[in-house]
mmCIF file of C-alpha atoms in Angstrom:
data_model
loop_
_atom_site.group_PDB
_atom_site.id
_atom_site.type_symbol
_atom_site.label_atom_id
_atom_site.label_comp_id
_atom_site.label_asym_id
_atom_site.label_seq_id
_atom_site.Cartn_x
_atom_site.Cartn_y
_atom_site.Cartn_z
ATOM 1 C CA MET A 97 81.145 175.614 71.922
ATOM 2 C CA SER A 98 79.997 179.002 73.038
ATOM 3 C CA LYS A 99 77.184 178.491 75.528
ATOM 4 C CA ASN A 100 74.861 180.911 73.751
ATOM 5 C CA LEU A 101 74.199 178.223 71.125
ATOM 6 C CA GLN A 102 72.428 176.190 73.785
ATOM 7 C CA ASN A 103 70.049 179.100 74.331
ATOM 8 C CA THR A 104 69.273 179.569 70.612
ATOM 9 C CA PRO A 105 65.503 180.200 70.358
ATOM 10 C CA THR A 106 65.186 178.427 66.986
ATOM 11 C CA PRO A 107 66.411 174.804 66.955
ATOM 12 C CA LEU A 108 69.381 174.242 64.710
ATOM 13 C CA ALA A 109 68.881 172.051 61.639
ATOM 14 C CA PRO A 110 70.605 168.724 62.306
ATOM 15 C CA PRO A 111 73.461 167.532 60.144
ATOM 16 C CA THR A 112 72.833 165.087 57.327
ATOM 17 C CA PHE A 113 74.050 161.570 58.098
ATOM 18 C CA VAL A 114 75.377 159.884 54.952
ATOM 19 C CA LEU A 115 75.633 156.098 55.085
ATOM 20 C CA VAL A 116 78.149 155.087 52.425
ATOM 21 C CA ARG A 117 77.630 151.686 50.822
ATOM 22 C CA PRO A 118 75.782 150.203 53.830
ATOM 23 C CA GLN A 119 75.566 146.426 53.641
ATOM 24 C CA MET A 120 72.781 145.227 55.913
ATOM 25 C CA GLY A 121 69.263 146.559 56.086
ATOM 26 C CA GLU A 122 69.194 145.803 59.820
ATOM 27 C CA ASN A 123 72.107 148.186 60.387
ATOM 28 C CA ILE A 124 70.432 150.899 58.374
ATOM 29 C CA GLY A 125 67.278 150.496 60.476
ATOM 30 C CA ALA A 126 69.267 150.544 63.724
ATOM 31 C CA ALA A 127 71.073 153.667 62.529
ATOM 32 C CA ALA A 128 67.731 155.361 61.802
ATOM 33 C CA ARG A 129 66.534 154.553 65.305
ATOM 34 C CA ALA A 130 69.743 155.938 66.840
ATOM 35 C CA MET A 131 69.423 159.089 64.759
ATOM 36 C CA LEU A 132 65.860 159.802 65.817
ATOM 37 C CA ASN A 133 66.759 159.172 69.470
ATOM 38 C CA PHE A 134 68.815 162.373 69.285
ATOM 39 C CA GLY A 135 66.746 164.462 66.890
ATOM 40 C CA VAL A 136 68.695 163.756 63.681
ATOM 41 C CA ASP A 137 66.334 162.841 60.868
ATOM 42 C CA ARG A 138 68.237 163.521 57.649
ATOM 43 C CA MET A 139 69.578 160.268 56.212
ATOM 44 C CA ARG A 140 71.218 159.710 52.871
ATOM 45 C CA LEU A 141 72.228 156.312 51.490
ATOM 46 C CA VAL A 142 74.970 155.827 48.936
ATOM 47 C CA ALA A 143 74.702 152.621 46.888
ATOM 48 C CA PRO A 144 73.181 150.366 49.578
ATOM 49 C CA ARG A 145 74.338 146.830 48.863
ATOM 50 C CA ASP A 146 70.906 145.180 49.068
ATOM 51 C CA GLY A 147 69.017 147.941 47.285
ATOM 52 C CA TRP A 148 66.311 150.224 48.612
ATOM 53 C CA PRO A 149 63.764 150.162 50.165
ATOM 54 C CA ASN A 150 64.764 147.326 52.452
ATOM 55 C CA PRO A 151 62.175 145.481 54.606
ATOM 56 C CA ALA A 152 64.805 144.477 57.156
ATOM 57 C CA ALA A 153 65.646 148.133 57.730
ATOM 58 C CA LYS A 154 62.002 149.000 58.349
ATOM 59 C CA ALA A 155 61.628 146.177 60.871
ATOM 60 C CA MET A 156 64.745 147.169 62.811
ATOM 61 C CA ALA A 157 63.909 150.902 62.884
ATOM 62 C CA SER A 158 61.260 150.200 65.541
ATOM 63 C CA GLY A 159 59.290 153.442 65.406
ATOM 64 C CA ALA A 160 61.857 155.473 63.478
ATOM 65 C CA GLY A 161 60.349 154.594 60.112
ATOM 66 C CA ARG A 162 59.912 158.232 59.183
ATOM 67 C CA VAL A 163 63.718 158.597 59.002
ATOM 68 C CA LEU A 164 63.783 155.759 56.479
ATOM 69 C CA ASP A 165 60.781 157.160 54.596
ATOM 70 C CA GLY A 166 62.640 160.432 54.152
ATOM 71 C CA ALA A 167 65.980 158.815 53.283
ATOM 72 C CA GLN A 168 67.483 159.897 49.971
ATOM 73 C CA VAL A 169 69.379 157.359 47.867
ATOM 74 C CA TYR A 170 72.340 158.232 45.646
ATOM 75 C CA ASP A 171 74.480 156.251 43.264
ATOM 76 C CA THR A 172 77.658 158.200 44.047
ATOM 77 C CA LEU A 173 79.141 159.843 47.118
ATOM 78 C CA ALA A 174 79.852 163.007 45.135
ATOM 79 C CA ASP A 175 76.141 163.417 44.477
ATOM 80 C CA ALA A 176 75.213 162.689 48.086
ATOM 81 C CA LEU A 177 77.554 165.412 49.363
ATOM 82 C CA GLY A 178 76.824 167.863 46.585
ATOM 83 C CA ASP A 179 74.899 170.440 48.614
ATOM 84 C CA CYS A 180 76.920 170.118 51.841
ATOM 85 C CA ASP A 181 79.132 173.028 52.899
ATOM 86 C CA TYR A 182 81.211 171.079 55.434
ATOM 87 C CA VAL A 183 81.662 167.335 55.713
ATOM 88 C CA PHE A 184 83.022 165.041 58.410
ATOM 89 C CA ALA A 185 84.155 161.469 57.804
ATOM 90 C CA THR A 186 84.040 158.960 60.630
ATOM 91 C CA THR A 187 87.015 156.607 60.817
ATOM 92 C CA ALA A 188 88.472 154.235 63.406
ATOM 93 C CA ARG A 189 92.050 154.868 62.412
ATOM 94 C CA HIS A 190 94.311 157.490 60.846
ATOM 95 C CA ARG A 191 94.515 157.219 57.068
ATOM 96 C CA GLY A 192 97.648 159.153 56.164
ATOM 97 C CA LEU A 193 95.627 162.125 54.941
ATOM 98 C CA THR A 194 96.292 165.646 56.161
ATOM 99 C CA LYS A 195 93.031 166.647 57.811
ATOM 100 C CA PRO A 196 91.815 167.858 61.201
ATOM 101 C CA ILE A 197 90.910 164.928 63.452
ATOM 102 C CA TYR A 198 88.102 165.650 65.896
ATOM 103 C CA SER A 199 86.599 163.756 68.760
ATOM 104 C CA PRO A 200 82.826 163.275 68.354
ATOM 105 C CA GLU A 201 82.195 166.003 70.960
ATOM 106 C CA ALA A 202 84.469 168.552 69.284
ATOM 107 C CA ALA A 203 83.165 167.654 65.823
ATOM 108 C CA MET A 204 79.555 168.276 66.772
ATOM 109 C CA GLU A 205 80.580 171.534 68.423
ATOM 110 C CA VAL A 206 81.961 172.635 65.062
ATOM 111 C CA ALA A 207 78.838 171.283 63.335
ATOM 112 C CA ALA A 208 76.590 173.327 65.609
ATOM 113 C CA GLU A 209 78.617 176.499 64.997
ATOM 114 C CA LYS A 210 78.550 176.048 61.226
ATOM 115 C CA THR A 211 74.850 175.179 61.219
ATOM 116 C CA ALA A 212 74.147 178.341 63.252
ATOM 117 C CA GLN A 213 75.883 180.246 60.449
ATOM 118 C CA GLY A 214 73.451 178.780 57.913
ATOM 119 C CA LEU A 215 75.846 176.165 56.534
ATOM 120 C CA LYS A 216 74.851 172.592 55.757
ATOM 121 C CA VAL A 217 76.859 169.922 57.494
ATOM 122 C CA GLY A 218 77.211 166.268 56.467
ATOM 123 C CA VAL A 219 78.667 163.326 58.383
ATOM 124 C CA MET A 220 79.811 160.219 56.491
ATOM 125 C CA PHE A 221 79.680 156.704 57.923
ATOM 126 C CA GLY A 222 81.348 153.828 56.125
ATOM 127 C CA PRO A 223 80.186 150.283 55.324
ATOM 128 C CA GLU A 224 80.199 147.721 58.086
ATOM 129 C CA ALA A 225 83.037 145.503 56.808
ATOM 130 C CA ALA A 226 85.899 147.952 56.428
ATOM 131 C CA GLY A 227 84.641 151.500 56.925
ATOM 132 C CA LEU A 228 85.228 154.384 54.568
ATOM 133 C CA GLU A 229 87.925 154.145 51.927
ATOM 134 C CA ASN A 230 90.585 156.831 51.528
ATOM 135 C CA ASP A 231 88.869 158.063 48.373
ATOM 136 C CA ASP A 232 85.759 158.653 50.460
ATOM 137 C CA ILE A 233 87.609 160.413 53.263
ATOM 138 C CA ALA A 234 89.417 162.608 50.758
ATOM 139 C CA ARG A 235 86.069 164.291 50.076
ATOM 140 C CA ALA A 236 85.667 165.331 53.725
ATOM 141 C CA ASN A 237 86.838 168.540 55.349
ATOM 142 C CA ALA A 238 87.702 166.764 58.607
ATOM 143 C CA THR A 239 87.498 163.376 60.286
ATOM 144 C CA ILE A 240 85.915 162.092 63.491
ATOM 145 C CA THR A 241 87.703 159.409 65.471
ATOM 146 C CA VAL A 242 86.232 157.837 68.619
ATOM 147 C CA PRO A 243 88.710 157.110 71.453
ATOM 148 C CA VAL A 244 88.000 153.383 71.493
ATOM 149 C CA ASN A 245 90.077 150.472 72.770
ATOM 150 C CA PRO A 246 93.039 150.276 70.345
ATOM 151 C CA GLU A 247 92.979 146.479 70.612
ATOM 152 C CA PHE A 248 89.371 146.406 69.384
ATOM 153 C CA PRO A 249 88.574 149.666 67.538
ATOM 154 C CA SER A 250 85.747 148.452 65.309
ATOM 155 C CA LEU A 251 82.363 150.033 65.927
ATOM 156 C CA ASN A 252 79.070 148.807 64.571
ATOM 157 C CA LEU A 253 77.529 151.285 62.095
ATOM 158 C CA ALA A 254 74.565 152.077 64.364
ATOM 159 C CA GLN A 255 76.869 152.501 67.378
ATOM 160 C CA CYS A 256 78.933 155.090 65.533
ATOM 161 C CA VAL A 257 75.764 156.868 64.414
ATOM 162 C CA LEU A 258 74.458 156.857 67.970
ATOM 163 C CA LEU A 259 77.671 158.318 69.444
ATOM 164 C CA THR A 260 77.668 161.124 66.892
ATOM 165 C CA GLY A 261 73.963 161.823 67.318
ATOM 166 C CA TYR A 262 74.355 161.939 71.087
ATOM 167 C CA GLU A 263 77.126 164.524 70.848
ATOM 168 C CA TRP A 264 75.007 166.594 68.466
ATOM 169 C CA ARG A 265 72.184 166.549 70.989
ATOM 170 C CA ARG A 266 74.535 167.590 73.768
ATOM 171 C CA GLN A 267 75.765 170.557 71.764
ATOM 172 C CA THR A 268 72.336 171.836 70.777
ATOM 173 C CA THR A 269 70.128 171.026 73.767
ATOM 174 C CA ARG A 270 70.546 172.102 77.353
ATOM 175 C CA VAL A 271 71.445 168.990 79.308
ATOM 176 C CA GLU A 272 71.266 169.144 83.084
ATOM 177 C CA PRO A 273 74.253 167.226 84.486
ATOM 178 C CA LEU A 274 72.266 166.226 87.553
ATOM 179 C CA ALA A 275 68.586 166.184 88.373
ATOM 180 C CA HIS A 276 66.582 164.817 91.299
ATOM 181 C CA GLU A 277 63.175 163.273 90.862
ATOM 182 C CA MET A 278 61.116 164.405 93.824
ATOM 183 C CA VAL A 279 58.200 162.034 94.401
ATOM 184 C CA LYS A 280 55.497 163.650 96.540
ATOM 185 C CA THR A 281 58.037 165.448 98.738
ATOM 186 C CA ASP A 282 60.393 168.409 98.936
ATOM 187 C CA TRP A 283 63.835 168.958 100.350
ATOM 188 C CA ALA A 284 63.723 169.340 104.133
ATOM 189 C CA PRO A 285 64.431 172.925 105.231
ATOM 190 C CA HIS A 286 67.253 173.519 107.672
ATOM 191 C CA ILE A 287 64.946 173.934 110.663
ATOM 192 C CA GLU A 288 63.420 170.455 110.144
ATOM 193 C CA VAL A 289 66.879 168.860 109.959
ATOM 194 C CA GLU A 290 67.802 170.733 113.144
ATOM 195 C CA ARG A 291 64.745 169.326 114.927
ATOM 196 C CA LEU A 292 65.627 165.834 113.739
ATOM 197 C CA ALA A 293 69.173 166.287 115.040
ATOM 198 C CA ASP A 294 67.737 167.446 118.389
ATOM 199 C CA HIS A 295 65.482 164.395 118.510
ATOM 200 C CA PHE A 296 68.374 162.003 117.877
ATOM 201 C CA GLU A 297 70.580 163.806 120.365
ATOM 202 C CA GLN A 298 67.911 163.583 123.090
ATOM 203 C CA ARG A 299 67.274 159.890 122.504
ATOM 204 C CA LEU A 300 70.961 159.025 122.334
ATOM 205 C CA ASP A 301 71.625 161.037 125.469
ATOM 206 C CA THR A 302 68.892 159.116 127.310
ATOM 207 C CA ALA A 303 70.396 155.854 126.111
ATOM 208 C CA GLY A 304 73.849 156.815 127.439
ATOM 209 C CA PHE A 305 75.471 157.026 124.029
ATOM 210 C CA PHE A 306 77.548 160.144 124.794
ATOM 211 C CA PHE A 307 80.242 158.526 126.902
ATOM 212 C CA PRO A 308 82.675 159.352 128.337
ATOM 213 C CA GLN A 309 81.540 162.791 129.351
ATOM 214 C CA ALA A 310 84.800 164.368 128.233
ATOM 215 C CA LYS A 311 84.056 163.368 124.626
ATOM 216 C CA ALA A 312 80.317 164.065 124.682
ATOM 217 C CA GLN A 313 80.490 167.515 123.068
ATOM 218 C CA SER A 314 82.774 166.461 120.232
ATOM 219 C CA MET A 315 80.498 163.456 119.549
ATOM 220 C CA LYS A 316 77.482 165.773 119.359
ATOM 221 C CA THR A 317 79.350 168.113 117.028
ATOM 222 C CA ASN A 318 80.259 165.220 114.731
ATOM 223 C CA LEU A 319 76.635 164.126 114.623
ATOM 224 C CA ARG A 320 75.440 167.641 113.769
ATOM 225 C CA ASN A 321 78.040 167.792 111.021
ATOM 226 C CA MET A 322 76.831 164.459 109.674
ATOM 227 C CA TRP A 323 73.222 165.677 109.518
ATOM 228 C CA SER A 324 74.241 168.860 107.713
ATOM 229 C CA ARG A 325 75.954 166.830 104.973
ATOM 230 C CA MET A 326 72.895 164.745 104.232
ATOM 231 C CA ALA A 327 70.471 165.732 101.490
ATOM 232 C CA LEU A 328 67.252 164.886 103.322
ATOM 233 C CA THR A 329 63.709 165.250 102.057
ATOM 234 C CA ARG A 330 60.747 166.015 104.313
ATOM 235 C CA ALA A 331 59.681 162.396 103.874
ATOM 236 C CA ASP A 332 63.138 161.242 105.029
ATOM 237 C CA VAL A 333 62.906 163.409 108.130
ATOM 238 C CA GLN A 334 59.426 162.160 108.972
ATOM 239 C CA THR A 335 60.533 158.545 108.521
ATOM 240 C CA LEU A 336 63.548 158.975 110.816
ATOM 241 C CA HIS A 337 61.427 160.638 113.509
ATOM 242 C CA GLY A 338 58.969 157.746 113.239
ATOM 243 C CA MET A 339 61.781 155.174 113.539
ATOM 244 C CA LEU A 340 63.028 156.805 116.733
ATOM 245 C CA ARG A 341 59.575 156.942 118.252
ATOM 246 C CA GLN A 342 58.930 153.281 117.400
ATOM 247 C CA LEU A 343 62.248 152.178 118.893
ATOM 248 C CA VAL A 344 61.454 154.016 122.149
ATOM 249 C CA TRP A 345 57.882 152.667 122.250
ATOM 250 C CA SER A 346 59.119 149.123 121.592
ATOM 251 C CA LYS A 347 61.652 149.368 124.422
ATOM 252 C CA ASP A 348 59.061 150.797 126.813
ATOM 253 C CA THR A 349 56.564 148.018 126.156
ATOM 254 C CA SER A 350 59.186 145.295 126.433
ATOM 255 C CA ASP A 351 60.281 146.608 129.851
ATOM 256 C CA ARG A 352 56.801 146.293 131.318
#
């Protein structure tokens, strides 16, 4: 995906998640929860086995009831996909149909690009027991296959929804690969780390650590290199200074 999509000032409309012939209300509710976790709130249900609305779905949604409240119910898949411009079908295995096969990441990259162009994207998820049928998949423009363990490829409906929703979120929201939570402190500037290194060197020198003399300089260099590799906060530096002072004080008092 071109990185400029992540800087789009107006949020992209999420794809529509189409649950085809879902069997258990609990799974529909869990799917709704997974959708809302990642900002996807357009759910369509095709011929839910136990009818709709379903109290079990509401109970399992756990705060994501608004996804269920807005869910649209259709008798046929053709009607559910009628206004979609591009449709993905999720499947755990190849079906002998000539179609592009995307990973979830690549599929949601395409979805973001098409949505940015003003197109409406749908993603189909099959029933829990056997997944989508070939007649369902034939209506899709492309398929999504998760690289799961080939000896156990079956995914729960909500798990598949969550994986797809997560990849959509990654494609449309800036995600920092690494962040540090700084709690009442800042990173220690170089000068403070230098002073800490000096403090350690002085105490170690007094204790006779740098021995034999011929190796003293290389030992000091290794220690300086070690300090420079550490990501220390000001609180870390203050703690280490305090530890050194306490060790020296404890030794002095015990020698009296």
